[in-house]
Amino acid sequence: MSRAQPDASAARPGRALGLLLAGLLLAACAGTRTSGPGDAPPDAAAPDPVDPGTVVVQVSSVGGYTSAEELHGRLPPVTVYADGRVISPGPVALVYPAFAWPGLTVTQLDPGRLPDLVDRALAAGVGEDHDLGPTGVTDAPSTRFTVLTDGGTVVREVDALQEGLGSPMLSEQQRADRQRLAALAEELAGLADPAQPWSPSAVAVLAHPYTEGLLGPGGAPLDLPEVAWTGPDLPGEPLGAGLGCVVAPVEEVRAAASGASTATPWTTPDGARWSLTFRPLLPHESGCADLTG
């Protein structure tokens, strides 16, 4: 099944988005331009400035059969912002246990490309709401497409987008429609190349009581050194399923987290042991509530 949430007027999204981005560029230029004879007064009508951290296009994963920390701690594969930044997860080392600190990358696009990007996303079916059929895949996450148009933000969720492409339960039209969206997701992922490392200013820390007796490769018990937690009090704001969340400045926790793994036991002064998942906050996010969607 799929879910689309388009606003009423989604016609000519590229044109309207172009005007929004023009406002962003004008606002940026205004910071360096000096006034001269004949210039309009500062309060003259002009396009409203656009926050550079406005999401224009995003692909994210939601739901699926997995742990609570995975549900809330996922990073969107691609987020494109109004100033042309494309932020994506960085390469993941094939080690177990995995490194605790997730890397992020940024690529800079010309903001003038964004209206065309929006048009292509809508042409691929993001703004449509017809049935994409059942796949019989029940444990895979859904892919959520978010696109900014002149009528507002359009959201479409597709269950088991990649995993369900070969399902015999789909009609030819449903399979073709899914393939258009799958191709869009692949195209958007390709925007993150070439990329440079990107560092957030804050990180959400997801905490739950440590699971004792974890096993490593070959079934041997993991024997990992404890790390003292010096950040905000745990477990923090409840997110459900025994999971808590606190927000910390990156400079307070990155040094310790960079030397830890996803299986590291973190200790607090009261003797409690915790498992922690570090979820960097993206430019449009401000706290734990942003991770519950």
PDB file of C-alpha atoms in Angstrom:
ATOM      1  CA  MET A   1       0.000   0.000   0.000  1.00  0.00           C
ATOM      2  CA  SER A   2       1.050   3.610  -0.304  1.00  0.00           C
ATOM      3  CA  ARG A   3       0.156   6.886   1.326  1.00  0.00           C
ATOM      4  CA  ALA A   4       0.244  10.281  -0.342  1.00  0.00           C
ATOM      5  CA  GLN A   5      -0.389  13.585   1.371  1.00  0.00           C
ATOM      6  CA  PRO A   6      -0.411  16.243  -1.339  1.00  0.00           C
ATOM      7  CA  ASP A   7      -1.667  19.749  -0.715  1.00  0.00           C
ATOM      8  CA  ALA A   8      -4.542  20.979  -2.820  1.00  0.00           C
ATOM      9  CA  SER A   9      -2.600  23.103  -5.312  1.00  0.00           C
ATOM     10  CA  ALA A  10       0.505  21.370  -6.582  1.00  0.00           C
ATOM     11  CA  ALA A  11       0.566  22.806 -10.093  1.00  0.00           C
ATOM     12  CA  ARG A  12       3.776  24.219 -11.552  1.00  0.00           C
ATOM     13  CA  PRO A  13       5.943  23.257  -8.535  1.00  0.00           C
ATOM     14  CA  GLY A  14       9.173  24.101 -10.316  1.00  0.00           C
ATOM     15  CA  ARG A  15       8.147  27.697 -11.004  1.00  0.00           C
ATOM     16  CA  ALA A  16       7.043  28.377  -7.450  1.00  0.00           C
ATOM     17  CA  LEU A  17      10.074  26.675  -5.948  1.00  0.00           C
ATOM     18  CA  GLY A  18      12.235  28.758  -8.249  1.00  0.00           C
ATOM     19  CA  LEU A  19      10.709  31.896  -6.733  1.00  0.00           C
ATOM     20  CA  LEU A  20      11.389  30.623  -3.234  1.00  0.00           C
ATOM     21  CA  LEU A  21      14.989  29.905  -4.079  1.00  0.00           C
ATOM     22  CA  ALA A  22      15.302  33.284  -5.747  1.00  0.00           C
ATOM     23  CA  GLY A  23      14.276  34.764  -2.413  1.00  0.00           C
ATOM     24  CA  LEU A  24      17.015  32.766  -0.711  1.00  0.00           C
ATOM     25  CA  LEU A  25      19.653  34.002  -3.151  1.00  0.00           C
ATOM     26  CA  LEU A  26      18.469  37.608  -2.897  1.00  0.00           C
ATOM     27  CA  ALA A  27      18.613  37.391   0.879  1.00  0.00           C
ATOM     28  CA  ALA A  28      22.167  36.078   0.685  1.00  0.00           C
ATOM     29  CA  CYS A  29      23.222  38.847  -1.699  1.00  0.00           C
ATOM     30  CA  ALA A  30      21.596  41.489   0.513  1.00  0.00           C
ATOM     31  CA  GLY A  31      24.158  40.776   3.193  1.00  0.00           C
ATOM     32  CA  THR A  32      27.022  41.971   0.965  1.00  0.00           C
ATOM     33  CA  ARG A  33      25.475  44.643  -1.250  1.00  0.00           C
ATOM     34  CA  THR A  34      25.686  48.339  -0.346  1.00  0.00           C
ATOM     35  CA  SER A  35      22.858  50.697  -1.254  1.00  0.00           C
ATOM     36  CA  GLY A  36      23.242  53.417  -3.854  1.00  0.00           C
ATOM     37  CA  PRO A  37      21.273  56.186  -5.535  1.00  0.00           C
ATOM     38  CA  GLY A  38      17.951  54.973  -6.807  1.00  0.00           C
ATOM     39  CA  ASP A  39      17.945  51.798  -4.709  1.00  0.00           C
ATOM     40  CA  ALA A  40      14.629  50.772  -3.191  1.00  0.00           C
ATOM     41  CA  PRO A  41      14.268  51.372   0.559  1.00  0.00           C
ATOM     42  CA  PRO A  42      15.085  48.372   2.765  1.00  0.00           C
ATOM     43  CA  ASP A  43      11.414  47.678   3.490  1.00  0.00           C
ATOM     44  CA  ALA A  44      10.414  47.529  -0.193  1.00  0.00           C
ATOM     45  CA  ALA A  45       8.486  44.446  -1.286  1.00  0.00           C
ATOM     46  CA  ALA A  46      10.824  41.544  -2.084  1.00  0.00           C
ATOM     47  CA  PRO A  47      10.634  37.751  -2.026  1.00  0.00           C
ATOM     48  CA  ASP A  48      10.572  36.419   1.507  1.00  0.00           C
ATOM     49  CA  PRO A  49      13.935  34.894   2.430  1.00  0.00           C
ATOM     50  CA  VAL A  50      13.995  31.113   2.583  1.00  0.00           C
ATOM     51  CA  ASP A  51      15.691  29.349   5.453  1.00  0.00           C
ATOM     52  CA  PRO A  52      18.731  27.546   3.992  1.00  0.00           C
ATOM     53  CA  GLY A  53      17.760  24.615   6.231  1.00  0.00           C
ATOM     54  CA  THR A  54      14.390  24.121   4.519  1.00  0.00           C
ATOM     55  CA  VAL A  55      14.010  20.549   3.239  1.00  0.00           C
ATOM     56  CA  VAL A  56      13.288  20.526  -0.493  1.00  0.00           C
ATOM     57  CA  VAL A  57      13.576  16.786  -1.168  1.00  0.00           C
ATOM     58  CA  GLN A  58      14.141  13.921   1.223  1.00  0.00           C
ATOM     59  CA  VAL A  59      14.158  10.129   1.088  1.00  0.00           C
ATOM     60  CA  SER A  60      13.855   8.341   4.430  1.00  0.00           C
ATOM     61  CA  SER A  61      13.021   4.892   5.796  1.00  0.00           C
ATOM     62  CA  VAL A  62      10.203   4.401   8.290  1.00  0.00           C
ATOM     63  CA  GLY A  63       8.708   1.427  10.075  1.00  0.00           C
ATOM     64  CA  GLY A  64       9.689  -2.156   9.450  1.00  0.00           C
ATOM     65  CA  TYR A  65      10.385  -5.017  11.809  1.00  0.00           C
ATOM     66  CA  THR A  66      13.388  -3.842  13.797  1.00  0.00           C
ATOM     67  CA  SER A  67      14.469  -2.505  17.182  1.00  0.00           C
ATOM     68  CA  ALA A  68      13.194   0.714  18.734  1.00  0.00           C
ATOM     69  CA  GLU A  69      16.634   2.312  18.563  1.00  0.00           C
ATOM     70  CA  GLU A  70      16.831   1.507  14.852  1.00  0.00           C
ATOM     71  CA  LEU A  71      13.348   2.907  14.216  1.00  0.00           C
ATOM     72  CA  HIS A  72      14.189   6.207  15.890  1.00  0.00           C
ATOM     73  CA  GLY A  73      17.896   6.354  15.122  1.00  0.00           C
ATOM     74  CA  ARG A  74      17.896   5.918  11.353  1.00  0.00           C
ATOM     75  CA  LEU A  75      19.434   8.619   9.221  1.00  0.00           C
ATOM     76  CA  PRO A  76      17.590   9.539   6.010  1.00  0.00           C
ATOM     77  CA  PRO A  77      19.524   8.270   2.973  1.00  0.00           C
ATOM     78  CA  VAL A  78      19.203  11.668   1.259  1.00  0.00           C
ATOM     79  CA  THR A  79      18.152  15.148   2.406  1.00  0.00           C
ATOM     80  CA  VAL A  80      18.371  18.075  -0.023  1.00  0.00           C
ATOM     81  CA  TYR A  81      18.156  21.585   1.437  1.00  0.00           C
ATOM     82  CA  ALA A  82      17.154  24.918  -0.066  1.00  0.00           C
ATOM     83  CA  ASP A  83      20.742  26.126  -0.218  1.00  0.00           C
ATOM     84  CA  GLY A  84      21.740  23.085  -2.300  1.00  0.00           C
ATOM     85  CA  ARG A  85      23.313  20.985   0.430  1.00  0.00           C
ATOM     86  CA  VAL A  86      22.794  17.247   0.114  1.00  0.00           C
ATOM     87  CA  ILE A  87      23.386  15.456   3.432  1.00  0.00           C
ATOM     88  CA  SER A  88      23.638  11.663   3.533  1.00  0.00           C
ATOM     89  CA  PRO A  89      25.079   8.931   5.765  1.00  0.00           C
ATOM     90  CA  GLY A  90      28.762   8.290   5.165  1.00  0.00           C
ATOM     91  CA  PRO A  91      30.397   4.963   4.333  1.00  0.00           C
ATOM     92  CA  VAL A  92      29.922   2.233   6.926  1.00  0.00           C
ATOM     93  CA  ALA A  93      32.852   0.033   7.910  1.00  0.00           C
ATOM     94  CA  LEU A  94      32.145  -3.690   7.698  1.00  0.00           C
ATOM     95  CA  VAL A  95      33.091  -4.498  11.264  1.00  0.00           C
ATOM     96  CA  TYR A  96      31.239  -6.039  14.191  1.00  0.00           C
ATOM     97  CA  PRO A  97      30.335  -4.510  16.504  1.00  0.00           C
ATOM     98  CA  ALA A  98      29.833  -1.438  14.338  1.00  0.00           C
ATOM     99  CA  PHE A  99      31.355   1.898  15.263  1.00  0.00           C
ATOM    100  CA  ALA A 100      29.090   3.919  17.549  1.00  0.00           C
ATOM    101  CA  TRP A 101      29.588   7.283  15.844  1.00  0.00           C
ATOM    102  CA  PRO A 102      27.825   7.553  12.466  1.00  0.00           C
ATOM    103  CA  GLY A 103      29.548   9.552   9.751  1.00  0.00           C
ATOM    104  CA  LEU A 104      27.713  12.034   7.539  1.00  0.00           C
ATOM    105  CA  THR A 105      28.630  13.588   4.224  1.00  0.00           C
ATOM    106  CA  VAL A 106      27.618  16.754   2.395  1.00  0.00           C
ATOM    107  CA  THR A 107      27.565  17.593  -1.306  1.00  0.00           C
ATOM    108  CA  GLN A 108      26.894  21.098  -2.600  1.00  0.00           C
ATOM    109  CA  LEU A 109      24.484  21.455  -5.523  1.00  0.00           C
ATOM    110  CA  ASP A 110      23.713  24.606  -7.458  1.00  0.00           C
ATOM    111  CA  PRO A 111      20.379  25.737  -5.917  1.00  0.00           C
ATOM    112  CA  GLY A 112      19.215  26.482  -9.457  1.00  0.00           C
ATOM    113  CA  ARG A 113      18.970  22.718 -10.009  1.00  0.00           C
ATOM    114  CA  LEU A 114      16.384  22.224  -7.298  1.00  0.00           C
ATOM    115  CA  PRO A 115      13.205  23.197  -9.216  1.00  0.00           C
ATOM    116  CA  ASP A 116      14.034  20.587 -11.844  1.00  0.00           C
ATOM    117  CA  LEU A 117      14.727  18.059  -9.098  1.00  0.00           C
ATOM    118  CA  VAL A 118      11.266  18.698  -7.644  1.00  0.00           C
ATOM    119  CA  ASP A 119       9.630  18.346 -11.060  1.00  0.00           C
ATOM    120  CA  ARG A 120      11.390  15.028 -11.614  1.00  0.00           C
ATOM    121  CA  ALA A 121      10.293  13.733  -8.229  1.00  0.00           C
ATOM    122  CA  LEU A 122       6.665  14.581  -8.981  1.00  0.00           C
ATOM    123  CA  ALA A 123       6.955  13.073 -12.459  1.00  0.00           C
ATOM    124  CA  ALA A 124       8.142   9.850 -10.807  1.00  0.00           C
ATOM    125  CA  GLY A 125       4.884   9.680  -8.856  1.00  0.00           C
ATOM    126  CA  VAL A 126       5.600  11.287  -5.481  1.00  0.00           C
ATOM    127  CA  GLY A 127       2.532  13.517  -5.786  1.00  0.00           C
ATOM    128  CA  GLU A 128       0.209  10.696  -6.856  1.00  0.00           C
ATOM    129  CA  ASP A 129      -2.050   8.663  -4.590  1.00  0.00           C
ATOM    130  CA  HIS A 130      -3.064   5.582  -6.563  1.00  0.00           C
ATOM    131  CA  ASP A 131      -2.696   2.119  -5.070  1.00  0.00           C
ATOM    132  CA  LEU A 132       0.749   0.565  -5.497  1.00  0.00           C
ATOM    133  CA  GLY A 133      -0.548  -2.847  -4.549  1.00  0.00           C
ATOM    134  CA  PRO A 134       0.300  -5.410  -1.858  1.00  0.00           C
ATOM    135  CA  THR A 135       3.697  -7.090  -1.942  1.00  0.00           C
ATOM    136  CA  GLY A 136       3.365  -9.746   0.752  1.00  0.00           C
ATOM    137  CA  VAL A 137       6.522  -8.346   2.381  1.00  0.00           C
ATOM    138  CA  THR A 138       5.630  -7.516   5.968  1.00  0.00           C
ATOM    139  CA  ASP A 139       8.941  -6.869   7.736  1.00  0.00           C
ATOM    140  CA  ALA A 140      10.616  -4.350   5.412  1.00  0.00           C
ATOM    141  CA  PRO A 141      10.564  -0.601   6.082  1.00  0.00           C
ATOM    142  CA  SER A 142       8.592   1.834   3.970  1.00  0.00           C
ATOM    143  CA  THR A 143      10.326   4.454   1.851  1.00  0.00           C
ATOM    144  CA  ARG A 144       9.087   7.977   2.519  1.00  0.00           C
ATOM    145  CA  PHE A 145       9.504  10.664  -0.138  1.00  0.00           C
ATOM    146  CA  THR A 146       9.134  14.287   0.996  1.00  0.00           C
ATOM    147  CA  VAL A 147       9.030  17.047  -1.633  1.00  0.00           C
ATOM    148  CA  LEU A 148       8.481  20.792  -1.270  1.00  0.00           C
ATOM    149  CA  THR A 149       6.072  22.166  -3.895  1.00  0.00           C
ATOM    150  CA  ASP A 150       4.279  25.459  -4.440  1.00  0.00           C
ATOM    151  CA  GLY A 151       1.233  23.992  -2.685  1.00  0.00           C
ATOM    152  CA  GLY A 152       3.227  22.921   0.350  1.00  0.00           C
ATOM    153  CA  THR A 153       4.998  19.696   1.254  1.00  0.00           C
ATOM    154  CA  VAL A 154       3.992  16.440  -0.460  1.00  0.00           C
ATOM    155  CA  VAL A 155       4.700  13.173   1.349  1.00  0.00           C
ATOM    156  CA  ARG A 156       4.367   9.685  -0.080  1.00  0.00           C
ATOM    157  CA  GLU A 157       5.185   6.429   1.660  1.00  0.00           C
ATOM    158  CA  VAL A 158       5.691   3.168  -0.217  1.00  0.00           C
ATOM    159  CA  ASP A 159       5.929  -0.083   1.682  1.00  0.00           C
ATOM    160  CA  ALA A 160       8.761  -2.473   0.766  1.00  0.00           C
ATOM    161  CA  LEU A 161       9.729  -0.357  -2.237  1.00  0.00           C
ATOM    162  CA  GLN A 162      12.818  -2.302  -3.270  1.00  0.00           C
ATOM    163  CA  GLU A 163      11.977  -5.620  -1.609  1.00  0.00           C
ATOM    164  CA  GLY A 164       8.534  -5.842  -3.215  1.00  0.00           C
ATOM    165  CA  LEU A 165       9.455  -5.151  -6.839  1.00  0.00           C
ATOM    166  CA  GLY A 166       9.465  -8.828  -7.738  1.00  0.00           C
ATOM    167  CA  SER A 167       6.198  -9.665  -5.979  1.00  0.00           C
ATOM    168  CA  PRO A 168       3.764 -11.712  -8.121  1.00  0.00           C
ATOM    169  CA  MET A 169       0.930  -9.933  -6.285  1.00  0.00           C
ATOM    170  CA  LEU A 170       1.549  -6.718  -8.250  1.00  0.00           C
ATOM    171  CA  SER A 171      -0.131  -5.786 -11.503  1.00  0.00           C
ATOM    172  CA  GLU A 172       2.032  -4.638 -14.405  1.00  0.00           C
ATOM    173  CA  GLN A 173       0.999  -1.040 -13.761  1.00  0.00           C
ATOM    174  CA  GLN A 174       1.745  -1.276 -10.053  1.00  0.00           C
ATOM    175  CA  ARG A 175       5.167  -2.746 -10.770  1.00  0.00           C
ATOM    176  CA  ALA A 176       5.910  -0.002 -13.295  1.00  0.00           C
ATOM    177  CA  ASP A 177       4.830   2.692 -10.833  1.00  0.00           C
ATOM    178  CA  ARG A 178       7.018   1.199  -8.129  1.00  0.00           C
ATOM    179  CA  GLN A 179       9.954   1.012 -10.525  1.00  0.00           C
ATOM    180  CA  ARG A 180       9.618   4.743 -11.255  1.00  0.00           C
ATOM    181  CA  LEU A 181       9.832   5.521  -7.551  1.00  0.00           C
ATOM    182  CA  ALA A 182      12.680   3.069  -7.000  1.00  0.00           C
ATOM    183  CA  ALA A 183      14.598   4.722  -9.841  1.00  0.00           C
ATOM    184  CA  LEU A 184      13.959   8.117  -8.241  1.00  0.00           C
ATOM    185  CA  ALA A 185      15.356   6.907  -4.919  1.00  0.00           C
ATOM    186  CA  GLU A 186      18.469   5.639  -6.716  1.00  0.00           C
ATOM    187  CA  GLU A 187      18.858   8.911  -8.622  1.00  0.00           C
ATOM    188  CA  LEU A 188      18.591  10.961  -5.439  1.00  0.00           C
ATOM    189  CA  ALA A 189      21.129   8.732  -3.692  1.00  0.00           C
ATOM    190  CA  GLY A 190      23.516   9.514  -6.532  1.00  0.00           C
ATOM    191  CA  LEU A 191      23.429  13.210  -5.651  1.00  0.00           C
ATOM    192  CA  ALA A 192      25.711  12.498  -2.685  1.00  0.00           C
ATOM    193  CA  ASP A 193      28.758  12.031  -4.917  1.00  0.00           C
ATOM    194  CA  PRO A 194      31.335  13.505  -4.635  1.00  0.00           C
ATOM    195  CA  ALA A 195      30.938  14.296  -0.955  1.00  0.00           C
ATOM    196  CA  GLN A 196      32.843  15.754   1.965  1.00  0.00           C
ATOM    197  CA  PRO A 197      32.494  14.931   5.672  1.00  0.00           C
ATOM    198  CA  TRP A 198      29.797  16.930   7.457  1.00  0.00           C
ATOM    199  CA  SER A 199      29.628  17.524  11.192  1.00  0.00           C
ATOM    200  CA  PRO A 200      26.404  18.324  13.063  1.00  0.00           C
ATOM    201  CA  SER A 201      26.255  20.675  16.020  1.00  0.00           C
ATOM    202  CA  ALA A 202      24.096  18.412  18.195  1.00  0.00           C
ATOM    203  CA  VAL A 203      23.316  14.728  18.519  1.00  0.00           C
ATOM    204  CA  ALA A 204      20.338  12.841  19.898  1.00  0.00           C
ATOM    205  CA  VAL A 205      21.444  10.012  22.181  1.00  0.00           C
ATOM    206  CA  LEU A 206      19.053   7.069  22.390  1.00  0.00           C
ATOM    207  CA  ALA A 207      19.437   5.050  25.599  1.00  0.00           C
ATOM    208  CA  HIS A 208      18.108   1.762  26.910  1.00  0.00           C
ATOM    209  CA  PRO A 209      19.368  -0.589  29.660  1.00  0.00           C
ATOM    210  CA  TYR A 210      22.404  -2.565  28.549  1.00  0.00           C
ATOM    211  CA  THR A 211      21.772  -6.076  27.261  1.00  0.00           C
ATOM    212  CA  GLU A 212      24.142  -8.423  29.036  1.00  0.00           C
ATOM    213  CA  GLY A 213      25.630 -11.499  27.433  1.00  0.00           C
ATOM    214  CA  LEU A 214      26.093 -10.137  23.907  1.00  0.00           C
ATOM    215  CA  LEU A 215      27.942 -12.533  21.636  1.00  0.00           C
ATOM    216  CA  GLY A 216      30.576 -11.718  19.065  1.00  0.00           C
ATOM    217  CA  PRO A 217      31.706 -13.530  15.895  1.00  0.00           C
ATOM    218  CA  GLY A 218      31.888 -17.277  16.431  1.00  0.00           C
ATOM    219  CA  GLY A 219      29.569 -17.110  19.416  1.00  0.00           C
ATOM    220  CA  ALA A 220      32.160 -15.938  21.921  1.00  0.00           C
ATOM    221  CA  PRO A 221      30.928 -13.491  24.568  1.00  0.00           C
ATOM    222  CA  LEU A 222      31.836  -9.891  23.888  1.00  0.00           C
ATOM    223  CA  ASP A 223      34.184  -8.429  26.469  1.00  0.00           C
ATOM    224  CA  LEU A 224      34.124  -4.689  25.851  1.00  0.00           C
ATOM    225  CA  PRO A 225      35.490  -2.018  28.171  1.00  0.00           C
ATOM    226  CA  GLU A 226      33.008   0.258  29.894  1.00  0.00           C
ATOM    227  CA  VAL A 227      32.905   3.947  29.020  1.00  0.00           C
ATOM    228  CA  ALA A 228      31.781   6.554  31.538  1.00  0.00           C
ATOM    229  CA  TRP A 229      28.899   8.692  30.290  1.00  0.00           C
ATOM    230  CA  THR A 230      29.427  12.379  31.048  1.00  0.00           C
ATOM    231  CA  GLY A 231      26.563  13.865  29.047  1.00  0.00           C
ATOM    232  CA  PRO A 232      22.984  14.738  30.092  1.00  0.00           C
ATOM    233  CA  ASP A 233      21.199  12.484  32.570  1.00  0.00           C
ATOM    234  CA  LEU A 234      19.991   9.202  31.096  1.00  0.00           C
ATOM    235  CA  PRO A 235      17.617   7.879  29.906  1.00  0.00           C
ATOM    236  CA  GLY A 236      15.971  11.236  29.158  1.00  0.00           C
ATOM    237  CA  GLU A 237      12.750  11.824  27.231  1.00  0.00           C
ATOM    238  CA  PRO A 238      10.792   8.569  26.713  1.00  0.00           C
ATOM    239  CA  LEU A 239      10.315   7.422  23.126  1.00  0.00           C
ATOM    240  CA  GLY A 240       8.542   4.154  23.922  1.00  0.00           C
ATOM    241  CA  ALA A 241       9.625   0.504  24.219  1.00  0.00           C
ATOM    242  CA  GLY A 242      11.993   1.327  27.082  1.00  0.00           C
ATOM    243  CA  LEU A 243      13.938   3.811  24.971  1.00  0.00           C
ATOM    244  CA  GLY A 244      14.929   7.275  26.183  1.00  0.00           C
ATOM    245  CA  CYS A 245      16.450  10.237  24.369  1.00  0.00           C
ATOM    246  CA  VAL A 246      18.646  13.172  25.335  1.00  0.00           C
ATOM    247  CA  VAL A 247      20.280  15.833  23.173  1.00  0.00           C
ATOM    248  CA  ALA A 248      23.917  16.789  23.645  1.00  0.00           C
ATOM    249  CA  PRO A 249      26.315  19.162  21.895  1.00  0.00           C
ATOM    250  CA  VAL A 250      28.578  17.177  19.612  1.00  0.00           C
ATOM    251  CA  GLU A 251      31.765  18.488  21.217  1.00  0.00           C
ATOM    252  CA  GLU A 252      30.675  17.002  24.563  1.00  0.00           C
ATOM    253  CA  VAL A 253      30.301  13.410  23.385  1.00  0.00           C
ATOM    254  CA  ARG A 254      32.079  12.798  20.083  1.00  0.00           C
ATOM    255  CA  ALA A 255      35.508  12.037  21.540  1.00  0.00           C
ATOM    256  CA  ALA A 256      34.159   9.254  23.762  1.00  0.00           C
ATOM    257  CA  ALA A 257      31.705   7.976  21.148  1.00  0.00           C
ATOM    258  CA  SER A 258      34.347   7.863  18.422  1.00  0.00           C
ATOM    259  CA  GLY A 259      36.235   5.221  20.369  1.00  0.00           C
ATOM    260  CA  ALA A 260      33.138   3.156  21.179  1.00  0.00           C
ATOM    261  CA  SER A 261      31.056   0.578  19.349  1.00  0.00           C
ATOM    262  CA  THR A 262      27.327  -0.074  19.191  1.00  0.00           C
ATOM    263  CA  ALA A 263      27.866  -2.800  21.818  1.00  0.00           C
ATOM    264  CA  THR A 264      29.858  -0.662  24.273  1.00  0.00           C
ATOM    265  CA  PRO A 265      28.449  -0.576  27.845  1.00  0.00           C
ATOM    266  CA  TRP A 266      28.124   3.022  29.014  1.00  0.00           C
ATOM    267  CA  THR A 267      28.038   3.633  32.760  1.00  0.00           C
ATOM    268  CA  THR A 268      26.501   6.406  34.839  1.00  0.00           C
ATOM    269  CA  PRO A 269      27.477   7.439  38.401  1.00  0.00           C
ATOM    270  CA  ASP A 270      24.607   5.403  39.869  1.00  0.00           C
ATOM    271  CA  GLY A 271      26.180   2.207  38.504  1.00  0.00           C
ATOM    272  CA  ALA A 272      23.643   1.694  35.706  1.00  0.00           C
ATOM    273  CA  ARG A 273      24.853   0.332  32.376  1.00  0.00           C
ATOM    274  CA  TRP A 274      23.385   1.601  29.127  1.00  0.00           C
ATOM    275  CA  SER A 275      23.390   0.888  25.425  1.00  0.00           C
ATOM    276  CA  LEU A 276      23.587   4.129  23.442  1.00  0.00           C
ATOM    277  CA  THR A 277      22.753   4.969  19.845  1.00  0.00           C
ATOM    278  CA  PHE A 278      24.042   8.268  18.491  1.00  0.00           C
ATOM    279  CA  ARG A 279      21.775  10.002  15.986  1.00  0.00           C
ATOM    280  CA  PRO A 280      23.193  13.293  14.642  1.00  0.00           C
ATOM    281  CA  LEU A 281      20.559  16.000  14.278  1.00  0.00           C
ATOM    282  CA  LEU A 282      20.208  17.341  10.740  1.00  0.00           C
ATOM    283  CA  PRO A 283      19.938  21.084   9.989  1.00  0.00           C
ATOM    284  CA  HIS A 284      16.124  21.063  10.086  1.00  0.00           C
ATOM    285  CA  GLU A 285      15.938  19.047  13.330  1.00  0.00           C
ATOM    286  CA  SER A 286      16.146  20.391  16.865  1.00  0.00           C
ATOM    287  CA  GLY A 287      15.454  17.557  19.295  1.00  0.00           C
ATOM    288  CA  CYS A 288      14.163  14.114  20.156  1.00  0.00           C
ATOM    289  CA  ALA A 289      10.630  14.882  18.949  1.00  0.00           C
ATOM    290  CA  ASP A 290      11.973  15.053  15.394  1.00  0.00           C
ATOM    291  CA  LEU A 291      12.860  11.356  15.563  1.00  0.00           C
ATOM    292  CA  THR A 292       9.352  10.079  16.283  1.00  0.00           C
ATOM    293  CA  GLY A 293       7.880  10.485  12.773  1.00  0.00           C
TER     294      GLY A 293
END
